[in-house]
mmCIF file of N, CA and C in Angstrom:
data_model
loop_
_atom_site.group_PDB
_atom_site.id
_atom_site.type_symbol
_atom_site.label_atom_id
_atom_site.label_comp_id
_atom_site.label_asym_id
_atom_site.label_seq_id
_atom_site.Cartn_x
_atom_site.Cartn_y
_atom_site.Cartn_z
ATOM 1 N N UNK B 1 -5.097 275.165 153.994
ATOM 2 C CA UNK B 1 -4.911 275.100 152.556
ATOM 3 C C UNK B 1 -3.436 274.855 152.252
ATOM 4 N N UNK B 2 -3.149 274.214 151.578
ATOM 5 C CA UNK B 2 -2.061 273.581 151.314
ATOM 6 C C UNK B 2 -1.030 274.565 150.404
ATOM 7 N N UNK B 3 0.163 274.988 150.159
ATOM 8 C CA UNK B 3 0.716 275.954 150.064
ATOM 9 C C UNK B 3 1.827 275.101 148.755
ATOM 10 N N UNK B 4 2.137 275.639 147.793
ATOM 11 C CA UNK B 4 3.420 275.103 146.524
ATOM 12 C C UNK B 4 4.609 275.034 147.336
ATOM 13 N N UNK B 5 5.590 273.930 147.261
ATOM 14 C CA UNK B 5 6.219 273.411 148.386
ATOM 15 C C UNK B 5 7.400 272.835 146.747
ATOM 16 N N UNK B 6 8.426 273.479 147.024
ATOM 17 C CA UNK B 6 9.859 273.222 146.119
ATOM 18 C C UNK B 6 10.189 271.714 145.678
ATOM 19 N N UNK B 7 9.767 271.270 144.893
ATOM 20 C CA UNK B 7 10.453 269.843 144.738
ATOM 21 C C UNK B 7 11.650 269.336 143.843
ATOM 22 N N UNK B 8 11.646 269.934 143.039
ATOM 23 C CA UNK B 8 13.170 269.358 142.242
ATOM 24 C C UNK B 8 13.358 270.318 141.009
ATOM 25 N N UNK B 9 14.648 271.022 140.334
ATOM 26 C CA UNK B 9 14.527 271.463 139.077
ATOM 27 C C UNK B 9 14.416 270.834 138.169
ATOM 28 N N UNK B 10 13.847 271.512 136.644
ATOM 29 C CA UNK B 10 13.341 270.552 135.551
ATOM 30 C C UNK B 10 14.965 270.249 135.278
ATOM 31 N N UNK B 11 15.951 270.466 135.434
ATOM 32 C CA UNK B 11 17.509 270.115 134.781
ATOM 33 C C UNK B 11 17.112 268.519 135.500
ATOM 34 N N UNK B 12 17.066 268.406 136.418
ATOM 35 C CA UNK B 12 17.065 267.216 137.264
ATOM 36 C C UNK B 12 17.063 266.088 136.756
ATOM 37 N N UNK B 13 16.015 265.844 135.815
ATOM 38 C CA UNK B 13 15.105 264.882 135.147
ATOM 39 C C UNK B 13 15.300 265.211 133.981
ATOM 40 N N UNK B 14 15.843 264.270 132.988
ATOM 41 C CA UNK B 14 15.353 264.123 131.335
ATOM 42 C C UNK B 14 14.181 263.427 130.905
ATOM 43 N N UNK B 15 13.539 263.584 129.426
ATOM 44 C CA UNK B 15 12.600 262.875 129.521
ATOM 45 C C UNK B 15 12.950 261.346 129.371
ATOM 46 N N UNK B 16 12.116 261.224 130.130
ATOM 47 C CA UNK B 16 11.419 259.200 130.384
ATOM 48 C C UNK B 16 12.168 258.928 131.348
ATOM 49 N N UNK B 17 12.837 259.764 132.564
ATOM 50 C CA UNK B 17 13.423 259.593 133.511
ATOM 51 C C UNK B 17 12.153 259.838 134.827
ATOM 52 N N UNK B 18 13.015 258.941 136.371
ATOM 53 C CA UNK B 18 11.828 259.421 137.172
ATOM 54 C C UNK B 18 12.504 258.988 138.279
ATOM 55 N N UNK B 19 12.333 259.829 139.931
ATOM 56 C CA UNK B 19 13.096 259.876 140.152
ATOM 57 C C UNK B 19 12.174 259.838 142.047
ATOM 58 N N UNK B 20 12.635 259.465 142.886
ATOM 59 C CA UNK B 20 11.790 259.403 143.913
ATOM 60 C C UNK B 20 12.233 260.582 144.906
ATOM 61 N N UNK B 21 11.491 261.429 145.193
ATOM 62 C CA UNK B 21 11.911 262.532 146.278
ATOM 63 C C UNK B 21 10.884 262.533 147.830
ATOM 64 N N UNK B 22 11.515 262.237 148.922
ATOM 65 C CA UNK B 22 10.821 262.648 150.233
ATOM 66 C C UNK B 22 10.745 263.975 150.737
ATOM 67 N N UNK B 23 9.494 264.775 150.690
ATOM 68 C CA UNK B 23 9.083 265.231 150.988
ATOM 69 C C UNK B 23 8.030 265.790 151.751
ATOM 70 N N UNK B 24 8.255 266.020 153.258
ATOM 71 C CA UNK B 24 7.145 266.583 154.155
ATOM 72 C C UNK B 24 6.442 264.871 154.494
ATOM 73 N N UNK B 25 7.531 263.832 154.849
ATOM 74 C CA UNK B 25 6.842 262.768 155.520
ATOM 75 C C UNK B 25 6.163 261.572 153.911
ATOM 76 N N UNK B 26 6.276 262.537 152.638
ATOM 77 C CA UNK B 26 5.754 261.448 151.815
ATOM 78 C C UNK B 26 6.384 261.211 150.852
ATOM 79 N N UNK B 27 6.606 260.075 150.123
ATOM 80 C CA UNK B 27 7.216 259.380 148.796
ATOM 81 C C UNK B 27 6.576 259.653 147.786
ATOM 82 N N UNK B 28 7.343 260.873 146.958
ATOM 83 C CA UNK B 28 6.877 261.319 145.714
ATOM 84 C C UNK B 28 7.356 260.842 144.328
ATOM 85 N N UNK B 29 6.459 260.039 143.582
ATOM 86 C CA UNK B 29 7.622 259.892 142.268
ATOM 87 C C UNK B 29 7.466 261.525 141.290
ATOM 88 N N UNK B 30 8.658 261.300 141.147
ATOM 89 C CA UNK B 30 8.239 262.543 140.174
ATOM 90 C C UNK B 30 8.924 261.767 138.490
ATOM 91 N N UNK B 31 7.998 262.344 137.663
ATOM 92 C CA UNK B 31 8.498 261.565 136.237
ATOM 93 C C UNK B 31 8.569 262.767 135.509
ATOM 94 N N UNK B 32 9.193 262.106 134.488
ATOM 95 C CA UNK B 32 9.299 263.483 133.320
ATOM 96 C C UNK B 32 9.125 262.451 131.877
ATOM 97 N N UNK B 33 8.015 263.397 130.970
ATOM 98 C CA UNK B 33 7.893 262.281 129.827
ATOM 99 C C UNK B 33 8.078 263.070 128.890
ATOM 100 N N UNK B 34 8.083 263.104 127.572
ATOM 101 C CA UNK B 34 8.472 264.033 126.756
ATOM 102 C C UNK B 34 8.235 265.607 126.593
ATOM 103 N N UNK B 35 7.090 265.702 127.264
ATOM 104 C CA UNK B 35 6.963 266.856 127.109
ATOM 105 C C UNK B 35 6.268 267.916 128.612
ATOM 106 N N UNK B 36 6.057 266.846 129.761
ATOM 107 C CA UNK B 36 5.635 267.164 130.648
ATOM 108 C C UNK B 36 5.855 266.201 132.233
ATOM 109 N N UNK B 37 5.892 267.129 133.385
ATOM 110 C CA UNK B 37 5.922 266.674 134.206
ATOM 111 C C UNK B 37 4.999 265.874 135.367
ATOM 112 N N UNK B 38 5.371 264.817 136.021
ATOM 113 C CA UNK B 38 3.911 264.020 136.783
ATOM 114 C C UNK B 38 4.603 263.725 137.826
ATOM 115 N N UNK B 39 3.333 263.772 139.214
ATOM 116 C CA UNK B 39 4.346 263.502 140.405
ATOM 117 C C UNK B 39 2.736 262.510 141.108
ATOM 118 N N UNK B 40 3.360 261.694 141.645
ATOM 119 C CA UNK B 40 2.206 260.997 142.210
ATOM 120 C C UNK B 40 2.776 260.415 143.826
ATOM 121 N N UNK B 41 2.204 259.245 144.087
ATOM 122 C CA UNK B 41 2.649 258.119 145.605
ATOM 123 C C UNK B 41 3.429 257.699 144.971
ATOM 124 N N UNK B 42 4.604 257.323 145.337
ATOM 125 C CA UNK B 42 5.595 256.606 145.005
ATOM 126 C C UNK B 42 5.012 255.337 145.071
ATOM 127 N N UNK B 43 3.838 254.508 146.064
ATOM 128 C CA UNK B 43 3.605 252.932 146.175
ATOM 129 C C UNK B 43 2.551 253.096 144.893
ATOM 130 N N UNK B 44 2.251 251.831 144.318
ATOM 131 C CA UNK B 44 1.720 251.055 143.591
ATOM 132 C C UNK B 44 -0.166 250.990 144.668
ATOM 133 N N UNK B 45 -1.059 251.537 144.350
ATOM 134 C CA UNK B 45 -2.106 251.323 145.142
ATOM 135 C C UNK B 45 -2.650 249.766 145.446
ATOM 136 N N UNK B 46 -2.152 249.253 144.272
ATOM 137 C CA UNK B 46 -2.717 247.451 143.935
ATOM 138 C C UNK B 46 -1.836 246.606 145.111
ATOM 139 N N UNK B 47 -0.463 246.693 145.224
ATOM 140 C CA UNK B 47 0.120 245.938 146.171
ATOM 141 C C UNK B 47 1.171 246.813 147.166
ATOM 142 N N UNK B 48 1.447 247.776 147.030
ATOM 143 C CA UNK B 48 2.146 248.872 147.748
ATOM 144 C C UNK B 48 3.882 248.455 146.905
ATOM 145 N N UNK B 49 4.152 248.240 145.813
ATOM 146 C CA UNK B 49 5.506 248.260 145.619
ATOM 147 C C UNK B 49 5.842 249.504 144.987
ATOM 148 N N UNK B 50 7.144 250.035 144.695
ATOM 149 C CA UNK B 50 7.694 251.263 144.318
ATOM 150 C C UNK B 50 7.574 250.923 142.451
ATOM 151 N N UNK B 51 6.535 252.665 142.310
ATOM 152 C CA UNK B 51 6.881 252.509 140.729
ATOM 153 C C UNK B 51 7.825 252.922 140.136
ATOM 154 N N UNK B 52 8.837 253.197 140.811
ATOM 155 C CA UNK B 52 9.915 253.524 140.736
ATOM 156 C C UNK B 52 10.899 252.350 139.888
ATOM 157 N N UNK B 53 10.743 251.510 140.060
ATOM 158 C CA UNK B 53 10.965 249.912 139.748
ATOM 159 C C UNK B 53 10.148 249.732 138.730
ATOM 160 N N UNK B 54 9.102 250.758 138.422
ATOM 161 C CA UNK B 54 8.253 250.286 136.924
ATOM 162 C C UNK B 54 8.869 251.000 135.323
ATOM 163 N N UNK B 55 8.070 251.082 134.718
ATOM 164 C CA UNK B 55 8.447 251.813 133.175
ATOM 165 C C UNK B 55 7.967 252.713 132.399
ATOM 166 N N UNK B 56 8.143 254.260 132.628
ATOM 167 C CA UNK B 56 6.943 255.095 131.679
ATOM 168 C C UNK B 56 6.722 254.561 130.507
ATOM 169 N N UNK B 57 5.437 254.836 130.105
ATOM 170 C CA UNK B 57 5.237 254.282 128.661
ATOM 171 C C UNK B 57 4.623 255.445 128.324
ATOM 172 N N UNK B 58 5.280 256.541 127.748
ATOM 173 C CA UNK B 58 4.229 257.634 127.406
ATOM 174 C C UNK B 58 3.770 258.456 128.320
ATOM 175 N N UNK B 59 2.276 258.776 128.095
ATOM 176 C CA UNK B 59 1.725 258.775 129.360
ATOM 177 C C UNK B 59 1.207 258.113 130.079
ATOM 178 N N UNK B 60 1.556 256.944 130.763
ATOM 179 C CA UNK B 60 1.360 255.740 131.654
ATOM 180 C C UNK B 60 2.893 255.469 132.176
ATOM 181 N N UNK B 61 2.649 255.146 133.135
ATOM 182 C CA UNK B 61 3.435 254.314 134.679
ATOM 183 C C UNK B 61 3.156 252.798 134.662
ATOM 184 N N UNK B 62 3.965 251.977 134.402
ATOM 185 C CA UNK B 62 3.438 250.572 134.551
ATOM 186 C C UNK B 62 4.150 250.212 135.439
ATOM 187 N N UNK B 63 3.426 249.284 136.058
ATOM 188 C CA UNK B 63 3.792 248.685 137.650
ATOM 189 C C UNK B 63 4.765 247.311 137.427
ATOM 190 N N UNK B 64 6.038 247.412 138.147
ATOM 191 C CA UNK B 64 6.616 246.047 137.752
ATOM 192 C C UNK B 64 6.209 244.455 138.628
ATOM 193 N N UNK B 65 5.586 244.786 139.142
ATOM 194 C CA UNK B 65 4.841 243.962 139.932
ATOM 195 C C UNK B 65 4.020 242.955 139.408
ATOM 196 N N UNK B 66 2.646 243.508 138.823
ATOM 197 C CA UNK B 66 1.404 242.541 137.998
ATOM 198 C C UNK B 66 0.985 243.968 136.614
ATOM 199 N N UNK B 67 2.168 244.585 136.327
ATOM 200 C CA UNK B 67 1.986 244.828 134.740
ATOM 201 C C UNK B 67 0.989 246.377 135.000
ATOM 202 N N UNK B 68 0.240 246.404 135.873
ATOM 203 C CA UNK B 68 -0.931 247.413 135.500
ATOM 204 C C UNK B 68 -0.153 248.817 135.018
ATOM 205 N N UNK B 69 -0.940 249.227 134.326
ATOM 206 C CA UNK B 69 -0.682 250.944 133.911
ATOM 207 C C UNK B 69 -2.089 251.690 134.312
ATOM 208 N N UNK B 70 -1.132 253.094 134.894
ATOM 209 C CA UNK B 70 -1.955 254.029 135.439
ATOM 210 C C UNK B 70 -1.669 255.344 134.617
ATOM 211 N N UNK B 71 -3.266 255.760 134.178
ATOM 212 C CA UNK B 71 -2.390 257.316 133.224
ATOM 213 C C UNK B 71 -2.243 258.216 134.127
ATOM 214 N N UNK B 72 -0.993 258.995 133.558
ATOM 215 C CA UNK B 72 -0.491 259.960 134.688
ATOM 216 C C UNK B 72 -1.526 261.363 134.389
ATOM 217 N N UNK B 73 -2.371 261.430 133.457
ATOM 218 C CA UNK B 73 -3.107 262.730 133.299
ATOM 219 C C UNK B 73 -4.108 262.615 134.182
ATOM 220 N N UNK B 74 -4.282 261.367 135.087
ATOM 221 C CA UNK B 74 -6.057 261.619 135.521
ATOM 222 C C UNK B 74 -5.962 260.566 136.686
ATOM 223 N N UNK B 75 -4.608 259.647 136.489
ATOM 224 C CA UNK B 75 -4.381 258.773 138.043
ATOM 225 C C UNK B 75 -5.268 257.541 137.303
ATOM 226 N N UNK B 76 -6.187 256.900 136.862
ATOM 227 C CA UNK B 76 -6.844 256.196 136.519
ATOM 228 C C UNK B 76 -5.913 255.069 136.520
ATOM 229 N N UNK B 77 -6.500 253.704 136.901
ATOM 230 C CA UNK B 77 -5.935 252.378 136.417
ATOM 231 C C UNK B 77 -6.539 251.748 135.504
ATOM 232 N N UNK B 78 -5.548 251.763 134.231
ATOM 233 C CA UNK B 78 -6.286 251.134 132.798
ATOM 234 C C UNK B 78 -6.006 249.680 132.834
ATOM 235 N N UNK B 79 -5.274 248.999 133.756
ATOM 236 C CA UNK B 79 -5.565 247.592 133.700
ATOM 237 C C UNK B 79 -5.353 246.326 134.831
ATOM 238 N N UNK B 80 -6.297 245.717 135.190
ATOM 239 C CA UNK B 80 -6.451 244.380 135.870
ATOM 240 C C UNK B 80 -4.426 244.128 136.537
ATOM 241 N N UNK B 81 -4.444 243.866 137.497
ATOM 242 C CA UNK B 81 -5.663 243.882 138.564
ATOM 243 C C UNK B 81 -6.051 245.244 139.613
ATOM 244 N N UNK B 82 -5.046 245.642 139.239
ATOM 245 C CA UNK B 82 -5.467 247.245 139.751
ATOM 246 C C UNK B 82 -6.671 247.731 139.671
ATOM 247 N N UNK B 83 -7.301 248.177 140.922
ATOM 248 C CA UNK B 83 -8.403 248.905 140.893
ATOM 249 C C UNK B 83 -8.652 250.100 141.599
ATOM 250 N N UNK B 84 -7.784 250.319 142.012
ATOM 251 C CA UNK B 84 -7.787 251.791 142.994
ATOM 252 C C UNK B 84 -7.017 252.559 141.827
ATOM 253 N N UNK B 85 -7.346 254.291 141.861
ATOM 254 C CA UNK B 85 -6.519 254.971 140.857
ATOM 255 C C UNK B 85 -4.828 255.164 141.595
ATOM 256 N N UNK B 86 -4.128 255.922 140.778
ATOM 257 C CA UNK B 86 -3.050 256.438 141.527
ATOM 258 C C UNK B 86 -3.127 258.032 141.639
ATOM 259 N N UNK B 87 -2.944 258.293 143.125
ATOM 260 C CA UNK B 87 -2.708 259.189 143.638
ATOM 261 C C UNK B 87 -1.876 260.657 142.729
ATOM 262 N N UNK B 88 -2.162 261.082 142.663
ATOM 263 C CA UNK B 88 -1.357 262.788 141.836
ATOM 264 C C UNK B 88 -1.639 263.651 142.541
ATOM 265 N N UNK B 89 -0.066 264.413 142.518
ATOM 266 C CA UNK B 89 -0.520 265.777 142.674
ATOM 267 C C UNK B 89 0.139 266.710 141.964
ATOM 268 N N UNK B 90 -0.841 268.022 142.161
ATOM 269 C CA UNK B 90 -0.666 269.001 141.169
ATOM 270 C C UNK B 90 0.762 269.664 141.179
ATOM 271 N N UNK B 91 1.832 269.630 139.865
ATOM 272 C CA UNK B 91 2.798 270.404 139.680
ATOM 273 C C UNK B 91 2.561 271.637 138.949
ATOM 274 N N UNK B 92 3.864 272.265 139.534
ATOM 275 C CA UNK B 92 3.632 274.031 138.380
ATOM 276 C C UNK B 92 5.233 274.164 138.327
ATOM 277 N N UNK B 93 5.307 274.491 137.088
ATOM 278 C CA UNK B 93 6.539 275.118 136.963
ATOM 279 C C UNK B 93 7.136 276.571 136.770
ATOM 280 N N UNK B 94 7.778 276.818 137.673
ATOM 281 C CA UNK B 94 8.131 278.351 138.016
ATOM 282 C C UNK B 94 9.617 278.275 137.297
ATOM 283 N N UNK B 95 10.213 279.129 136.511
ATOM 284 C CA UNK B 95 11.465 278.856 135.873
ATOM 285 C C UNK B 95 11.720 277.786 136.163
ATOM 286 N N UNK B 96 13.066 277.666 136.867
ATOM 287 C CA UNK B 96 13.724 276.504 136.752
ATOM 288 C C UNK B 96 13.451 275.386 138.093
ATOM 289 N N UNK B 97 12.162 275.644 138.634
ATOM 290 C CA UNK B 97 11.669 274.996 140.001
ATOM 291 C C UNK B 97 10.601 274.212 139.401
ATOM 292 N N UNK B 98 10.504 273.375 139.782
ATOM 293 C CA UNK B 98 9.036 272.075 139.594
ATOM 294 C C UNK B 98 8.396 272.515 141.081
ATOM 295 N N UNK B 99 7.239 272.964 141.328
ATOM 296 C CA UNK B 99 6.726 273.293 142.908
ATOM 297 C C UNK B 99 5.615 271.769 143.110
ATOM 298 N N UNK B 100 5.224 271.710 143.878
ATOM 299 C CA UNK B 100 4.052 270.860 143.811
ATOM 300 C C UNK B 100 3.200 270.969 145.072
ATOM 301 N N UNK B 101 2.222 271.055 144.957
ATOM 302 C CA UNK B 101 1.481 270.584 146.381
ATOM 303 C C UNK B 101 0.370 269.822 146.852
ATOM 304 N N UNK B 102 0.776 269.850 147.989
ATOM 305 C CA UNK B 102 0.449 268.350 148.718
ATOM 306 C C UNK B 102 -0.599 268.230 149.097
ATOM 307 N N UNK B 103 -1.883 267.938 148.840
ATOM 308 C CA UNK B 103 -3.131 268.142 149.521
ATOM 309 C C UNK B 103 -3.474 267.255 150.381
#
């Protein structure tokens, strides 16, 4: 069972900022949007590029690649040509720690 594993403080990140952290072998984006935090695969499932290189829109991640947006509440891909969701995982925030873990 997979255990809450330290990833970055909320000072770290302002909102609509996002920021890539390696952790435990994997590429995490972690984003911050106005009012909440999202951490997913850093690759793009559609072609493997970094969304890091893309643009929050809200709650969506758009890929700078072929445009798609993925909502960060549920991983879903809301548009062509993307068809695989994106990967998330669950954050918690403990004071001033963002934890997350890795399943």
């Amino acid at each position: 069972m997979s255990q809450w594993k330290f990833l970055a403080k909320t000072s770290d990140l302002k909102s609509g900022q996002m920021t890539t952290i390696q952790i435990e072998n994997k590429s995490v984006l972690l984003m911050r949007t106005q009012d909440k935090f999202y951490a997913c695969n850093e690759l793009c499932p559609h072609e493997e590029i970094s969304l890091a290189l893309g643009a929050l829109q809200g709650q969506y991640i758009k890929c700078s690649l072929h445009g798609s947006r993925f909502d960060l509440s549920t991983g879903k891909a809301m548009d062509e040509p993307a068809e695989d969701d994106l990967k998330l995982y669950p954050l918690k925030i403990d004071g001033e720690k963002i934890l997350i873990k890795l399943e």
